[in-house]
Tab-separated table of C-alpha atoms in Angstrom:
chain	number	residue	atom	x	y	z
A	1	MET	CA	-23.157	16.722	8.443
A	2	SER	CA	-25.499	13.887	7.949
A	3	ASP	CA	-27.091	12.060	10.894
A	4	ASP	CA	-24.909	8.919	9.907
A	5	TRP	CA	-21.781	10.978	9.949
A	6	LYS	CA	-22.600	12.785	13.238
A	7	ARG	CA	-23.496	9.461	14.797
A	8	GLN	CA	-20.147	7.738	13.716
A	9	ILE	CA	-18.017	10.693	14.635
A	10	ASP	CA	-19.751	11.041	18.140
A	11	ALA	CA	-19.173	7.402	18.666
A	12	LEU	CA	-15.330	7.712	17.892
A	13	HIS	CA	-15.021	10.794	20.140
A	14	SER	CA	-16.873	8.931	23.034
A	15	GLU	CA	-14.349	5.986	22.504
A	16	LEU	CA	-11.480	8.464	22.638
A	17	VAL	CA	-12.664	10.035	25.802
A	18	ARG	CA	-13.313	6.695	27.391
A	19	ARG	CA	-9.721	5.517	26.731
A	20	ASP	CA	-8.257	8.471	28.312
A	21	ASP	CA	-5.089	7.978	26.521
A	22	PRO	CA	-2.807	11.132	26.407
A	23	ALA	CA	-0.728	9.666	23.505
A	24	ALA	CA	-3.936	9.156	21.597
A	25	TRP	CA	-5.009	12.823	22.157
A	26	VAL	CA	-1.632	14.118	20.935
A	27	SER	CA	-1.895	12.071	17.836
A	28	GLU	CA	-5.396	13.419	17.255
A	29	ALA	CA	-3.939	17.014	17.594
A	30	ASP	CA	-1.228	16.206	15.056
A	31	ALA	CA	-3.863	14.856	12.604
A	32	LEU	CA	-6.076	18.041	13.167
A	33	ASP	CA	-3.066	20.248	12.467
A	34	ALA	CA	-2.226	18.252	9.194
A	35	SER	CA	-5.931	18.766	7.991
A	36	TYR	CA	-5.222	22.622	7.981
A	37	LEU	CA	-1.488	22.596	6.725
A	38	TYR	CA	-2.065	19.998	4.095
A	39	PRO	CA	-5.927	20.160	3.279
A	40	HIS	CA	-5.716	18.572	-0.216
A	41	LEU	CA	-5.427	14.930	-1.166
A	42	ALA	CA	-3.036	14.073	-3.951
A	43	VAL	CA	-4.195	10.664	-5.447
A	44	ARG	CA	-1.504	8.654	-7.083
A	45	GLY	CA	-3.763	5.854	-8.302
A	46	PRO	CA	-4.607	2.298	-7.624
A	47	VAL	CA	-2.464	-0.285	-5.746
A	48	PHE	CA	-3.137	-4.046	-5.528
A	49	GLY	CA	-2.490	-6.778	-3.047
A	50	LEU	CA	-4.019	-10.067	-1.722
A	51	ALA	CA	-6.693	-10.939	0.847
A	52	ALA	CA	-8.038	-14.171	2.053
A	53	ARG	CA	-11.002	-15.275	4.096
A	54	GLU	CA	-10.613	-18.637	5.912
A	55	PRO	CA	-13.374	-21.266	6.172
A	56	GLY	CA	-15.825	-20.598	8.831
A	57	ASP	CA	-14.903	-16.967	9.054
A	58	GLU	CA	-17.903	-15.187	7.480
A	59	THR	CA	-16.856	-11.585	8.409
A	60	ASP	CA	-13.174	-10.567	8.194
A	61	TRP	CA	-11.048	-10.699	5.171
A	62	ARG	CA	-7.350	-10.397	6.009
A	63	LEU	CA	-4.485	-9.078	3.914
A	64	LEU	CA	-1.786	-11.575	3.066
A	65	ASN	CA	0.791	-9.062	1.844
A	66	ASP	CA	1.372	-5.275	1.378
A	67	VAL	CA	-1.193	-3.620	-0.912
A	68	MET	CA	1.492	-1.941	-3.046
A	69	ASP	CA	1.546	-3.786	-6.401
A	70	GLY	CA	1.182	-1.516	-9.444
A	71	THR	CA	-1.000	-3.824	-11.597
A	72	PRO	CA	-3.542	-6.480	-10.826
A	73	GLN	CA	-1.496	-9.024	-12.616
A	74	GLN	CA	1.365	-8.462	-10.302
A	75	ALA	CA	-0.982	-9.393	-7.422
A	76	ARG	CA	-2.240	-12.510	-9.376
A	77	ASP	CA	1.517	-13.613	-9.946
A	78	GLY	CA	1.975	-13.160	-6.127
A	79	LEU	CA	-0.994	-15.521	-5.539
A	80	ASN	CA	0.311	-17.910	-8.148
A	81	SER	CA	3.557	-18.101	-6.300
A	82	LEU	CA	1.998	-18.391	-2.829
A	83	LEU	CA	-0.216	-21.174	-3.813
A	84	TRP	CA	2.646	-23.126	-5.666
A	85	PHE	CA	4.952	-22.880	-2.610
A	86	ARG	CA	2.164	-24.089	-0.488
A	87	ALA	CA	1.880	-27.081	-2.645
A	88	LYS	CA	5.516	-27.587	-2.414
A	89	ASP	CA	6.046	-27.233	1.218
A	90	ASP	CA	2.768	-27.434	3.203
A	91	ALA	CA	0.367	-29.670	1.371
A	92	ASP	CA	-1.018	-32.592	3.531
A	93	GLY	CA	-1.189	-35.277	0.982
A	94	ARG	CA	-1.982	-35.622	-2.744
A	95	ALA	CA	-5.543	-34.318	-2.583
A	96	GLU	CA	-4.565	-30.957	-1.137
A	97	ARG	CA	-1.636	-30.584	-3.445
A	98	ARG	CA	-3.847	-31.465	-6.366
A	99	ALA	CA	-6.305	-28.550	-5.350
A	100	LEU	CA	-3.467	-26.048	-5.058
A	101	LEU	CA	-2.034	-26.892	-8.306
A	102	ALA	CA	-5.302	-26.712	-10.127
A	103	ALA	CA	-5.504	-23.007	-8.902
A	104	VAL	CA	-2.010	-22.397	-9.971
A	105	ALA	CA	-2.878	-23.681	-13.446
A	106	ARG	CA	-5.892	-21.513	-13.741
A	107	LEU	CA	-3.800	-18.291	-12.650
A	108	GLU	CA	-1.143	-19.335	-15.331
A	109	GLN	CA	-3.854	-18.925	-17.995
A	110	GLU	CA	-6.676	-16.599	-16.796
A	111	ARG	CA	-6.896	-12.952	-15.510
A	112	VAL	CA	-8.893	-14.175	-12.451
A	113	ASN	CA	-9.367	-12.112	-9.334
A	114	GLU	CA	-10.683	-14.790	-7.010
A	115	VAL	CA	-10.080	-18.378	-6.348
A	116	THR	CA	-11.270	-20.680	-3.816
A	117	VAL	CA	-8.845	-23.432	-2.463
A	118	LEU	CA	-9.590	-25.900	0.153
A	119	GLY	CA	-12.274	-23.666	1.602
A	120	THR	CA	-10.306	-20.538	1.639
A	121	ARG	CA	-11.210	-17.698	-0.585
A	122	TYR	CA	-8.362	-15.606	-2.146
A	123	ARG	CA	-8.944	-12.385	-3.835
A	124	VAL	CA	-6.989	-9.735	-5.647
A	125	VAL	CA	-7.581	-6.546	-3.666
A	126	ARG	CA	-7.798	-2.933	-5.172
A	127	GLY	CA	-6.791	0.005	-3.057
A	128	GLU	CA	-6.121	3.666	-3.653
A	129	GLU	CA	-2.857	5.376	-2.688
A	130	PHE	CA	-2.955	9.052	-1.802
A	131	ALA	CA	-0.990	11.758	0.163
A	132	ARG	CA	-1.995	15.013	1.947
A	133	ALA	CA	-0.781	18.189	0.092
A	134	GLY	CA	-0.484	21.818	1.013
A	135	ASP	CA	1.147	25.042	-0.067
A	136	ASP	CA	4.689	23.661	0.332
A	137	GLY	CA	4.033	20.187	-1.117
A	138	LEU	CA	3.334	16.733	0.157
A	139	GLU	CA	2.923	16.149	3.761
A	140	PRO	CA	6.078	14.946	5.645
A	141	PRO	CA	5.917	12.499	8.800
A	142	ARG	CA	4.162	13.697	11.826
A	143	PRO	CA	5.798	14.186	15.278
A	144	THR	CA	3.732	11.158	16.495
A	145	ASP	CA	4.581	8.734	13.696
A	146	PRO	CA	6.598	5.754	14.851
A	147	GLU	CA	10.480	6.180	15.056
A	148	PRO	CA	13.030	3.907	16.376
A	149	THR	CA	14.542	4.588	19.718
A	150	VAL	CA	18.083	4.276	18.305
A	151	PRO	CA	18.111	5.073	14.631
A	152	SER	CA	20.498	3.005	12.496
A	153	TRP	CA	21.733	3.772	9.000
A	154	ASP	CA	23.196	0.548	8.413
A	155	GLN	CA	21.564	-1.401	5.485
A	156	ARG	CA	19.364	-4.173	6.523
A	157	PRO	CA	16.982	-6.729	5.029
A	158	SER	CA	13.668	-5.346	3.741
A	159	PRO	CA	11.284	-4.522	6.654
A	160	PRO	CA	8.483	-7.069	7.392
A	161	SER	CA	5.173	-6.590	5.885
A	162	HIS	CA	3.013	-4.154	7.978
A	163	ASP	CA	-0.214	-5.051	5.898
A	164	ALA	CA	-0.039	-8.785	6.361
A	165	GLY	CA	-2.784	-10.006	8.761
A	166	PHE	CA	-4.505	-6.638	8.683
A	167	ALA	CA	-8.371	-7.079	8.845
A	168	LEU	CA	-10.391	-5.303	6.166
A	169	ALA	CA	-13.081	-4.632	8.595
A	170	PRO	CA	-14.841	-1.014	8.251
A	171	GLY	CA	-15.389	1.014	11.466
A	172	ARG	CA	-12.206	0.188	13.372
A	173	ASP	CA	-10.746	3.510	13.151
A	174	SER	CA	-8.060	4.463	15.597
A	175	GLY	CA	-9.323	8.012	16.118
A	176	VAL	CA	-11.858	10.786	15.375
A	177	MET	CA	-9.744	12.182	12.589
A	178	ALA	CA	-9.017	8.937	10.866
A	179	GLY	CA	-12.856	8.211	11.192
A	180	ALA	CA	-13.647	11.425	9.621
A	181	LEU	CA	-11.367	10.787	6.755
A	182	ARG	CA	-12.711	7.362	6.135
A	183	LEU	CA	-16.291	8.683	5.989
A	184	ALA	CA	-15.192	11.466	3.563
A	185	LEU	CA	-13.537	9.065	1.210
A	186	ARG	CA	-16.758	6.909	0.920
A	187	GLY	CA	-17.781	9.226	-1.950
A	188	PHE	CA	-14.492	9.463	-3.594
A	189	THR	CA	-14.724	8.842	-7.411
A	190	TYR	CA	-12.698	9.703	-10.482
A	191	ALA	CA	-13.809	12.793	-12.374
A	192	GLY	CA	-12.646	14.999	-15.174
A	193	ASP	CA	-12.245	14.708	-18.834
A	194	ASP	CA	-8.895	13.134	-18.560
A	195	CYS	CA	-10.375	9.989	-17.200
A	196	PRO	CA	-12.078	7.728	-19.861
A	197	PRO	CA	-15.835	7.285	-19.507
A	198	ALA	CA	-15.281	3.592	-18.615
A	199	VAL	CA	-12.965	4.567	-15.695
A	200	ARG	CA	-15.412	7.095	-14.382
A	201	GLU	CA	-18.454	4.688	-14.612
A	202	GLU	CA	-16.548	1.924	-12.884
A	203	ALA	CA	-15.583	4.314	-10.053
A	204	ARG	CA	-19.184	5.383	-9.565
A	205	ARG	CA	-20.224	1.714	-9.651
A	206	ALA	CA	-17.514	0.947	-6.895
A	207	VAL	CA	-19.088	3.677	-4.622
A	208	ARG	CA	-22.389	1.817	-4.895
A	209	ASP	CA	-21.148	-1.835	-4.732
A	210	TYR	CA	-18.284	-1.190	-2.149
A	211	PRO	CA	-19.745	1.661	-0.105
A	212	GLU	CA	-17.482	1.242	3.082
A	213	VAL	CA	-13.785	2.340	3.272
A	214	VAL	CA	-10.888	0.804	5.261
A	215	LEU	CA	-7.858	2.805	5.926
A	216	LEU	CA	-4.584	0.730	5.785
A	217	PRO	CA	-1.599	1.274	7.899
A	218	VAL	CA	0.192	4.572	7.129
A	219	SER	CA	3.420	4.162	5.055
A	220	PHE	CA	6.298	6.419	4.200
A	221	GLY	CA	8.185	7.028	1.006
A	222	VAL	CA	10.589	9.245	-0.797
A	223	ALA	CA	9.175	11.726	-3.334
A	224	GLU	CA	11.398	13.999	-5.662
A	225	ARG	CA	10.137	17.588	-6.589
A	226	ARG	CA	11.247	18.911	-9.922
A	227	GLY	CA	9.541	22.203	-10.750
A	228	GLU	CA	6.033	22.074	-9.306
A	229	ARG	CA	5.492	18.256	-9.541
A	230	TRP	CA	6.261	15.481	-7.117
A	231	ARG	CA	6.994	11.925	-8.090
A	232	PRO	CA	7.704	8.794	-5.931
A	233	ARG	CA	11.109	7.461	-5.819
A	234	GLY	CA	11.297	3.789	-4.523
A	235	ALA	CA	9.139	1.595	-2.293
A	236	LEU	CA	6.978	2.399	0.492
A	237	MET	CA	8.243	1.738	4.111
A	238	PRO	CA	6.512	1.114	7.485
A	239	THR	CA	8.423	3.930	9.340
A	240	PRO	CA	9.882	7.359	8.522
A	241	HIS	CA	13.286	6.277	9.382
A	242	ASP	CA	13.010	3.284	7.031
A	243	ALA	CA	12.202	5.648	4.199
A	244	ARG	CA	15.196	8.039	5.254
A	245	ARG	CA	17.480	5.077	5.103
A	246	LEU	CA	16.141	4.256	1.501
A	247	LEU	CA	16.839	7.788	0.449
A	248	VAL	CA	20.452	7.627	1.812
A	249	HIS	CA	20.834	4.325	-0.103
A	250	GLY	CA	19.509	6.043	-3.083
A	251	LEU	CA	21.836	9.000	-2.821
A	252	THR	CA	24.962	7.031	-2.191
A	253	GLU	CA	24.624	3.789	-4.090
A	254	PHE	CA	21.651	3.122	-6.152
A	255	TRP	CA	21.097	6.285	-8.182
A	256	PRO	CA	24.713	6.957	-9.041
A	257	LEU	CA	24.908	3.592	-10.582
A	258	LEU	CA	21.462	3.844	-12.314
A	259	TYR	CA	22.142	7.138	-13.959
A	260	ASP	CA	25.862	6.692	-14.393
A	261	LEU	CA	26.612	9.928	-12.586
A	262	ASP	CA	30.046	11.594	-13.135
A	263	ASP	CA	32.521	12.164	-10.100
A	264	ALA	CA	31.240	15.639	-9.486
A	265	ASP	CA	27.580	14.655	-9.081
A	266	ARG	CA	28.405	11.532	-7.149
A	267	ALA	CA	30.460	13.716	-4.618
A	268	ALA	CA	27.448	16.082	-4.527
A	269	PHE	CA	25.069	13.155	-3.738
A	270	ALA	CA	27.270	11.674	-1.091
A	271	HIS	CA	27.786	15.136	0.526
A	272	ALA	CA	23.914	15.525	0.675
A	273	ALA	CA	23.542	12.146	2.147
A	274	ASP	CA	25.974	13.038	4.877
A	275	ARG	CA	24.264	16.268	5.671
A	276	PHE	CA	20.864	14.377	5.774
A	277	LYS	CA	22.126	11.897	8.215
A	278	SER	CA	23.840	14.381	10.407
A	279	ALA	CA	20.507	16.365	10.698
A	280	GLY	CA	18.938	13.321	12.560
A	281	ARG	CA	15.214	13.165	11.784
A	282	ALA	CA	15.434	15.466	8.664
A	283	ASN	CA	12.721	14.963	6.055
A	284	GLU	CA	14.107	16.950	3.058
A	285	VAL	CA	17.335	17.280	1.263
A	286	VAL	CA	18.269	19.320	-1.755
A	287	VAL	CA	20.901	18.121	-4.354
A	288	ARG	CA	21.735	20.345	-7.286
A	289	ASP	CA	18.228	21.212	-8.742
A	290	GLN	CA	16.747	18.126	-7.129
A	291	CYS	CA	14.514	18.059	-3.949
A	292	PHE	CA	13.756	14.978	-2.049
A	293	ARG	CA	11.357	14.561	0.685
A	294	ILE	CA	10.211	11.901	3.125
A	295	CYS	CA	6.445	11.921	2.806
A	296	ARG	CA	3.472	10.288	4.645
A	297	VAL	CA	1.493	8.088	2.240
A	298	GLU	CA	-1.988	6.707	2.957
A	299	ARG	CA	-4.017	3.936	1.225
A	300	MET	CA	-7.510	2.837	1.392
A	301	VAL	CA	-9.477	-0.133	0.203
A	302	ARG	CA	-13.286	-0.177	-0.469
A	303	VAL	CA	-15.391	-2.899	1.077
A	304	GLY	CA	-18.868	-4.196	0.202
A	305	PRO	CA	-21.269	-6.841	1.550
A	306	ASP	CA	-19.059	-9.586	-0.074
A	307	GLY	CA	-15.741	-8.264	0.978
A	308	PRO	CA	-13.057	-5.932	-0.484
A	309	GLU	CA	-13.180	-4.461	-3.956
A	310	PRO	CA	-11.384	-6.617	-6.577
A	311	ALA	CA	-9.556	-5.234	-9.570
A	312	ARG	CA	-11.725	-3.190	-12.080
A	313	PRO	CA	-11.809	-4.147	-15.748
A	314	SER	CA	-10.411	-0.652	-16.697
A	315	ASP	CA	-7.303	-1.197	-14.433
A	316	VAL	CA	-4.121	-0.945	-16.465
A	317	GLU	CA	-2.369	-4.306	-17.091
A	318	THR	CA	1.347	-4.561	-18.367
A	319	THR	CA	1.812	-8.341	-18.389
A	320	ASP	CA	-0.152	-11.388	-19.183
A	321	PRO	CA	-0.685	-14.491	-17.033
A	322	MET	CA	2.105	-17.020	-17.521
A	323	LYS	CA	3.865	-20.088	-15.982
A	324	LEU	CA	6.130	-18.884	-13.185
A	325	HIS	CA	7.298	-22.127	-11.591
A	326	PRO	CA	8.432	-25.600	-12.731
A	327	THR	CA	5.648	-28.184	-13.079
A	328	MET	CA	4.979	-30.088	-9.986
A	329	ASP	CA	2.899	-33.337	-9.844
A	330	GLU	CA	0.556	-34.154	-7.127
A	331	ASP	CA	3.105	-36.301	-5.345
A	332	GLY	CA	5.248	-33.098	-4.936
A	333	ALA	CA	7.919	-34.098	-7.543
A	334	ILE	CA	9.238	-31.016	-9.423
A	335	HIS	CA	9.823	-31.524	-13.321
A	336	TYR	CA	12.170	-28.765	-14.489
A	337	ASP	CA	12.071	-30.036	-18.139
A	338	ASP	CA	8.342	-29.661	-18.631
């Protein structure tokens, strides 16, 4: 262990001792157990979101939404909409609206990863999504992960963002194991012949230019195993129970319609959903030859002297910039025929 690593781990340990928080010690024990049971990291790939730094704040960038978009352009489109609606609903006069709409116009034409509007810097942020893995597959939720006191299986609106407002400030780890993981990830890069040379080179450059790592709030999702491979099924959720509810919805409503299942398969899926619900805090269910598991998913963002890492040139794009909203003039009038 280098002197820098030892110093930072010792500081985290001292802070944990100072807090004298039994719940924190139990969480640390859970994290330590997970490091033995699930010693490998299964990297899914990049995810994207938005961050901003307000005028006068020279330190913290804060996330504006969940860092879960699959391409940089999805995040740019989100910024396009955010600024358009601010021009529509929140602009204080023509000058502010003009500035906001100028940024919107640029985002409609260019693959730009940062714009500054009214003194606020907005940036497309690049993260990495990964999960722990062991001999039995991907890591399920831990006993100390947040759960509702009275779990409900009723459908409800999408849970609120758990990334929005999160400060991308290195070194604010919640425990020793989280700090050790963050330090270990500082040197993470892509390797292997399956990665094109440009991808490997940009990954090495990111380690140099954005040397610090920030761990984002832990999320939970549904993964399906067929054979030896796991693949995600649906969006990430802020709690294990939200992911369990998503799985039940998939088994009983979404997947039967999407895949046009016959009556026998629909009945099998519905029976599996009932078994899963009646088991309480279950994390796995098998239907026919399909195994579904609630998994613990982690994400990280690299940070450098100028803030969080933006999208890389080699990141895959599937859409082009485009006009997303009707034309608005600087008085706020919307022209639907333009």
